[in-house]
Coordinates of C-alpha atoms and ligand atoms in Angstrom, one line a residue:
X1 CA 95.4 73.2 96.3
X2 CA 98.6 72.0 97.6
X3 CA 97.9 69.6 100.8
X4 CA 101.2 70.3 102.1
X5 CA 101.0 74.1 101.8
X6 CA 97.6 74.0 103.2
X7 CA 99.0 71.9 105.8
X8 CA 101.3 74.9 107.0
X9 CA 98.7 77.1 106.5
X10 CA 97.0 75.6 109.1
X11 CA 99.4 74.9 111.2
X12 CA 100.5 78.4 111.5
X13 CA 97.0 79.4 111.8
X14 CA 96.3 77.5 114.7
X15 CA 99.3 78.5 116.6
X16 CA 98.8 81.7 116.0
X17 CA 95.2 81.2 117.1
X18 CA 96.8 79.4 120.4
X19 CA 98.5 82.5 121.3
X20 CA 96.2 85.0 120.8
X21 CA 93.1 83.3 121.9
X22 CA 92.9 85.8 124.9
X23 CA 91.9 88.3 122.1
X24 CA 89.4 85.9 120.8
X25 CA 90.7 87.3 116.9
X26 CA 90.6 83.9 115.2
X27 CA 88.1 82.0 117.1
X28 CA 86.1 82.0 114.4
X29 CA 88.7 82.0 111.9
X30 CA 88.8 78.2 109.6
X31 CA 92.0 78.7 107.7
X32 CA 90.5 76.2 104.9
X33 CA 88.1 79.1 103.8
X34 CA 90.7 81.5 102.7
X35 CA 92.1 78.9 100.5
X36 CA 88.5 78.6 98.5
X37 CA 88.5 80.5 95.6
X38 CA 89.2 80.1 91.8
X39 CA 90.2 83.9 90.7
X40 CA 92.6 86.4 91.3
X41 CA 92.9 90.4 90.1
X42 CA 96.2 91.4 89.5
X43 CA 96.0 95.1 90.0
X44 CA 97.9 97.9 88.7
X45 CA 97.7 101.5 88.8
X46 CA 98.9 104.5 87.1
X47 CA 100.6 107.0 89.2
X48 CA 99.4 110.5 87.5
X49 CA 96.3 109.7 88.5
X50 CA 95.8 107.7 92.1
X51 CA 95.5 111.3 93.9
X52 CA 93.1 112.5 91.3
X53 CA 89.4 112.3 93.2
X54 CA 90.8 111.9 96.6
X55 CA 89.5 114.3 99.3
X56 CA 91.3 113.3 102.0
X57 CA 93.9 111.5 101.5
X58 CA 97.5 113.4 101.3
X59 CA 99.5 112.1 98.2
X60 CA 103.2 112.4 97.2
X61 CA 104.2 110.8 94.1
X62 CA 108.2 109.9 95.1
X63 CA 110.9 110.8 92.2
X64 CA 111.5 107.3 91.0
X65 CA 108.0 106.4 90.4
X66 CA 107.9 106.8 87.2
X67 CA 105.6 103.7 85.8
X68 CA 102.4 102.2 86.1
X69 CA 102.8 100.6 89.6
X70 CA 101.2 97.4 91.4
X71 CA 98.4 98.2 93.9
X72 CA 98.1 94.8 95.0
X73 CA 97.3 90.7 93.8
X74 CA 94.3 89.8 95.0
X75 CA 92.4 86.4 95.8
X76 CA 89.0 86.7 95.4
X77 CA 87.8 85.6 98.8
X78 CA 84.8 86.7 100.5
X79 CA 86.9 88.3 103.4
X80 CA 87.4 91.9 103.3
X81 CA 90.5 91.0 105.5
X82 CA 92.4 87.6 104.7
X83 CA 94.0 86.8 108.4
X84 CA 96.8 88.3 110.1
X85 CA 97.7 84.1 111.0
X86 CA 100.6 84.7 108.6
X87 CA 102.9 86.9 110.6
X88 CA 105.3 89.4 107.8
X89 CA 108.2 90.9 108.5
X90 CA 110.5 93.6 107.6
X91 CA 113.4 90.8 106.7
X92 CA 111.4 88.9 104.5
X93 CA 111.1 91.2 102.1
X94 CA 115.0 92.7 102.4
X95 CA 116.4 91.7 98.8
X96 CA 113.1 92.2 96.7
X97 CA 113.0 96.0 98.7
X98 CA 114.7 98.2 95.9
X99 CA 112.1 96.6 93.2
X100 CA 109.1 96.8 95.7
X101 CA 109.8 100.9 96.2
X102 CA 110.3 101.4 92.8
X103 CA 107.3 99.1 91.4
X104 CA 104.9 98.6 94.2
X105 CA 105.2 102.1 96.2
X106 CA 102.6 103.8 98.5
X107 CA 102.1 106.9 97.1
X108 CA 100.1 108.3 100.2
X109 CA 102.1 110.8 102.5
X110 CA 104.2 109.9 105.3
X111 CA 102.6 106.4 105.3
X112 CA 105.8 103.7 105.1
X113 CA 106.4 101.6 102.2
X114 CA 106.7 98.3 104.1
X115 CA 103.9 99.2 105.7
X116 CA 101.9 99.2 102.7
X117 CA 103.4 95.9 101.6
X118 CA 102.2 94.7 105.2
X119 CA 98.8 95.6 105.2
X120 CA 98.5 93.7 101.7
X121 CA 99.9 90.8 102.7
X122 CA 97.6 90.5 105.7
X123 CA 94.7 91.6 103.7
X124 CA 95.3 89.5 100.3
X125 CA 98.5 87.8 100.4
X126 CA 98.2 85.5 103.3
X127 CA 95.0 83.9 101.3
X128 CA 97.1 83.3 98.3
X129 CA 99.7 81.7 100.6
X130 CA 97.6 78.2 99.5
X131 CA 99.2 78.3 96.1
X132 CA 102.3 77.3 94.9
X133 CA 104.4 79.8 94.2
X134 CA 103.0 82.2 96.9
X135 CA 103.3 80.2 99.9
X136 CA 104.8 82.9 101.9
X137 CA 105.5 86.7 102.1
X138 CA 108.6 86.7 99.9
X139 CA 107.7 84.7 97.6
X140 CA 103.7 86.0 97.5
X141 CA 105.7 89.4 96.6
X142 CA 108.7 88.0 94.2
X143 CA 105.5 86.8 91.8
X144 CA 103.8 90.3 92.0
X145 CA 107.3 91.6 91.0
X146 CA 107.5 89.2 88.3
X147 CA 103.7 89.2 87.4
X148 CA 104.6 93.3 86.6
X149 CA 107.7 92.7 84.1
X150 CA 104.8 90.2 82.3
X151 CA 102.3 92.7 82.2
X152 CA 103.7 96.1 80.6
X153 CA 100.9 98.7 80.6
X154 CA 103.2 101.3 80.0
X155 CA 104.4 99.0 76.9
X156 CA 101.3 98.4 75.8
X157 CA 100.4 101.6 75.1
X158 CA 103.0 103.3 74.3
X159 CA 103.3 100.6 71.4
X160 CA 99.4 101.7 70.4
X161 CA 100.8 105.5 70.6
X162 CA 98.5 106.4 73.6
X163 CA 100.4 108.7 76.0
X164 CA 100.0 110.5 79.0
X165 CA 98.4 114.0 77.9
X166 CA 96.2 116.9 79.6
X167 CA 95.0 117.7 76.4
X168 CA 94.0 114.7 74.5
X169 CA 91.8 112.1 75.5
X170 CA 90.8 108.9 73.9
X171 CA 88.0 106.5 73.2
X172 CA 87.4 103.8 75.5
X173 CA 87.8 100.9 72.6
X174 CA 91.3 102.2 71.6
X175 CA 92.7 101.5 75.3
X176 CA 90.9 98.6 75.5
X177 CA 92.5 96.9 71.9
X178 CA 95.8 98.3 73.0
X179 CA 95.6 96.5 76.4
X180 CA 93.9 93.3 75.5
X181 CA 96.4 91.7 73.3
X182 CA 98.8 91.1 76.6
X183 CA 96.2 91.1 79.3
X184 CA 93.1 89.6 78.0
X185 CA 89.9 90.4 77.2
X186 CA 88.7 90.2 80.7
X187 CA 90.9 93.2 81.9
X188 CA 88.9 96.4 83.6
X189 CA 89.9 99.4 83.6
X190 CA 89.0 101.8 86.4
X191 CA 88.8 105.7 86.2
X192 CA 88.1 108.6 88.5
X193 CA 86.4 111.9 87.3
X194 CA 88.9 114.7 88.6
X195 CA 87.0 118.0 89.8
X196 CA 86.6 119.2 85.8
X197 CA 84.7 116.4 85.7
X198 CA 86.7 114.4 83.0
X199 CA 86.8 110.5 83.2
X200 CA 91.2 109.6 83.9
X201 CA 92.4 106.3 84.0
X202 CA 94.1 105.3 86.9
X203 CA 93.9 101.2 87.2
X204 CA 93.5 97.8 85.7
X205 CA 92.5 95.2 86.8
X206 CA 93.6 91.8 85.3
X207 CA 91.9 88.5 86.1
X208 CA 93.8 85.3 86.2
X209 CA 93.1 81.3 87.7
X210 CA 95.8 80.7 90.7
X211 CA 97.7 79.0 88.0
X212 CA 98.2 82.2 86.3
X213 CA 96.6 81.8 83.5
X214 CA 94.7 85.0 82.1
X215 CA 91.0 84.6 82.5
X216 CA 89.0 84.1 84.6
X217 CA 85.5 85.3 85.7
X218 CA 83.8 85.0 88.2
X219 CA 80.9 87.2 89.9
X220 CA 83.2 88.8 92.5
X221 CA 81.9 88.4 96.2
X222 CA 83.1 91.5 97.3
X223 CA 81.6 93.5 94.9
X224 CA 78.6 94.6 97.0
X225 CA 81.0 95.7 99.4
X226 CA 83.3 97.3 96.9
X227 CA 80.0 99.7 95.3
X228 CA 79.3 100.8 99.5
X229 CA 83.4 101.3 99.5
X230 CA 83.2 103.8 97.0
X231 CA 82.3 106.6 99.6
X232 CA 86.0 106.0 100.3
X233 CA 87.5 105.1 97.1
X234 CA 86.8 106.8 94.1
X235 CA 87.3 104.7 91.4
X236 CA 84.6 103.3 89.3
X237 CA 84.8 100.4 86.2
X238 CA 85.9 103.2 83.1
X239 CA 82.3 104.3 80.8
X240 CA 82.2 103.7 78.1
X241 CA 80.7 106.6 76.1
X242 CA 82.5 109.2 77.8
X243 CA 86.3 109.8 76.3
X244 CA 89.3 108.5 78.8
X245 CA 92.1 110.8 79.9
X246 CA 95.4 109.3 80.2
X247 CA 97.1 112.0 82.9
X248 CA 100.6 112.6 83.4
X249 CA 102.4 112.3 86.5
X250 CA 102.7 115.7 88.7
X251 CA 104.7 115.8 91.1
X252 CA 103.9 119.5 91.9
X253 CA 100.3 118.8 91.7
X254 CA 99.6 115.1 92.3
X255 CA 95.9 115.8 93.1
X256 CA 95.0 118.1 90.6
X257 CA 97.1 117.0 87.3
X258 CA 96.0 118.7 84.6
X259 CA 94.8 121.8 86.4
Ligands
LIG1 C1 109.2 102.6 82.7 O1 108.9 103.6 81.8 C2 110.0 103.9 81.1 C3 109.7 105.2 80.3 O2 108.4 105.1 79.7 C4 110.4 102.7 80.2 O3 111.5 103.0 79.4 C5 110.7 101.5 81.1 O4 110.9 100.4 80.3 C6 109.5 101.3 82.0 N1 109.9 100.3 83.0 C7 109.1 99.2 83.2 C8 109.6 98.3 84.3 O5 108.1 99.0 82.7
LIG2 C1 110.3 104.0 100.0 O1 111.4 103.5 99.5 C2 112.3 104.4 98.8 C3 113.4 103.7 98.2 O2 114.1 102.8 99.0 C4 112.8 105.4 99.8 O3 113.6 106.4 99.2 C5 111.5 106.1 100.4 O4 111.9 107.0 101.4 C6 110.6 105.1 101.0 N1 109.4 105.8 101.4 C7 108.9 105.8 102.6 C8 107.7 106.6 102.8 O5 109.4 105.1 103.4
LIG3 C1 99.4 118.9 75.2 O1 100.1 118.4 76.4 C2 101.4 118.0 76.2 C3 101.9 117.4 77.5 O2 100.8 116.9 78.3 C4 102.2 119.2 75.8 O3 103.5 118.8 75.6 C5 101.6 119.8 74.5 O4 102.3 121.0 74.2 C6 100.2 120.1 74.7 N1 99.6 120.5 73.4 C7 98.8 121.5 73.3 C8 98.3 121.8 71.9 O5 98.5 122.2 74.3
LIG4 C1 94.8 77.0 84.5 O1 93.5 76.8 85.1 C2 92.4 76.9 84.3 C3 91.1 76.7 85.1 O2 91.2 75.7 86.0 C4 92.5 75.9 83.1 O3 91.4 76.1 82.3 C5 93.8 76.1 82.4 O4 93.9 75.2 81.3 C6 95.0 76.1 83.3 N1 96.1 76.5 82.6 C7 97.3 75.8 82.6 C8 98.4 76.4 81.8 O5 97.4 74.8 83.3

């Protein structure tokens, strides 16, 4: 870890502790343990099918989205929540704004973009903040960006001939081949089961050391918490014996694609 960006870290944690101490919200907060830990998902997701499985959440897929998108890079920390000690705002993310609608969008109803990007950084990106390169909301979301025109999904299998299709599915190991030559052999891919019950793919998850370096694995500390999450979320790691569907994007019908 970089002692100087640590050093900052710190510093603006404790002021930010100073000021709201009334609140009591960082009391308890060290800002050396968001800095501990080795991995970091890179997530993406694919558009025709984040509203598939949702029950109550309202989606609207905007006109421009038209790729895989990034849900969010995540340190694996213990936190659920890194720290709101890293204050974000609007400005900071200014110039990288047209890229961030069209590559990192929310894609829930009348919820802001920036807003999304906010609760990310507060929840993730401040924690990443110890590393070069990400020492700070602008650049913390300039590396996403960057981290996206690496990782082509879309590329990948479009190359391998697998596109999006209400009528064919295919077998878990020919997704996987077609994704692991550019993002490892570590990568997960997540899936919902739409109300037909068919397994769709709609994330991936791609594990990389803070240098950036595809890889690792470690036992995740949030997964305990992630497996009680899924009452909300209802994405699972992809099975598989069951054949993968690979949805289009509806606009019409964002919840219900291949209905
Ligand atoms: C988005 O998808 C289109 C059509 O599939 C493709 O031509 C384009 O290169 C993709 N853009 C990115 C950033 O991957
Ligand atoms: C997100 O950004 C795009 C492009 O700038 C804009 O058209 C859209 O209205 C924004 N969405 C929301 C919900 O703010
Ligand atoms: C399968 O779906 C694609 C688009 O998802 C459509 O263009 C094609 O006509 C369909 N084929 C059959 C046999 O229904
Ligand atoms: C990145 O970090 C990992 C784990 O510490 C190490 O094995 C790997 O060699 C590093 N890669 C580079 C390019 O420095």
């Amino acid at each position: 870890m970089d002692l100087t960006a640590a050093l900052s870290l710190a510093l603006i944690c404790s002021l930010v502790l100073i000021s709201t101490q009334e609140e009591g919200i960082f009391q308890e907060d060290h800002p050396e343990k968001f800095c501990a830990w080795e991995c970091m998902t890179f997530t993406l997701m694919w558009p025709g099918a984040y509203c598939v499985g949702w029950t109550k959440i309202q989606c609207k897929i905007p006109d421009y989205v038209k790729n895989w998108t990034i849900h969010g890079l995540w340190p694996m920390v213990k936190e659920r929540t890194c720290c709101e000690c890293w204050p974000i705002f609007h400005s900071d993310l200014v110039e990288l704004e047209p890229q961030l609608s069209l590559l990192w969008p929310t894609l829930i109803n009348k919820k802001s973009n920036y807003s999304f990007w906010k609760q990310e950084w507060h929840k993730h990106g401040a924690c990443a903040g110890c590393v070069e390169g990400m020492n700070g909301p602008t650049k913390y979301f300039q590396t996403a960006l960057k981290l996206r025109s690496l990782y082509s999904i879309d590329g990948a299998l479009y190359a391998a001939g697998i596109h999006p299709s209400c009528n064919t599915s295919y077998q878990y190991g020919k997704l996987h081949s077609a994704l692991a030559p550019g993002l490892g052999d570590l990568h997960v891919m997540q899936c919902v089961q739409d109300r037909k019950n068919r397994q769709v793919l709609v994330q991936v998850k791609i594990p990389m050391y803070k240098n950036f370096t595809l890889g690792c694995q470690r036992h995740h500390p949030n997964l305990r918490q992630d497996s009680r999450k899924q009452a909300t979320s209802p994405g699972h790691p992809c099975r598989y014996e069951e054949p993968i569907y690979y949805f289009p994007i509806s606009r019409e019908s964002p919840e219900h694609p291949c209905d």
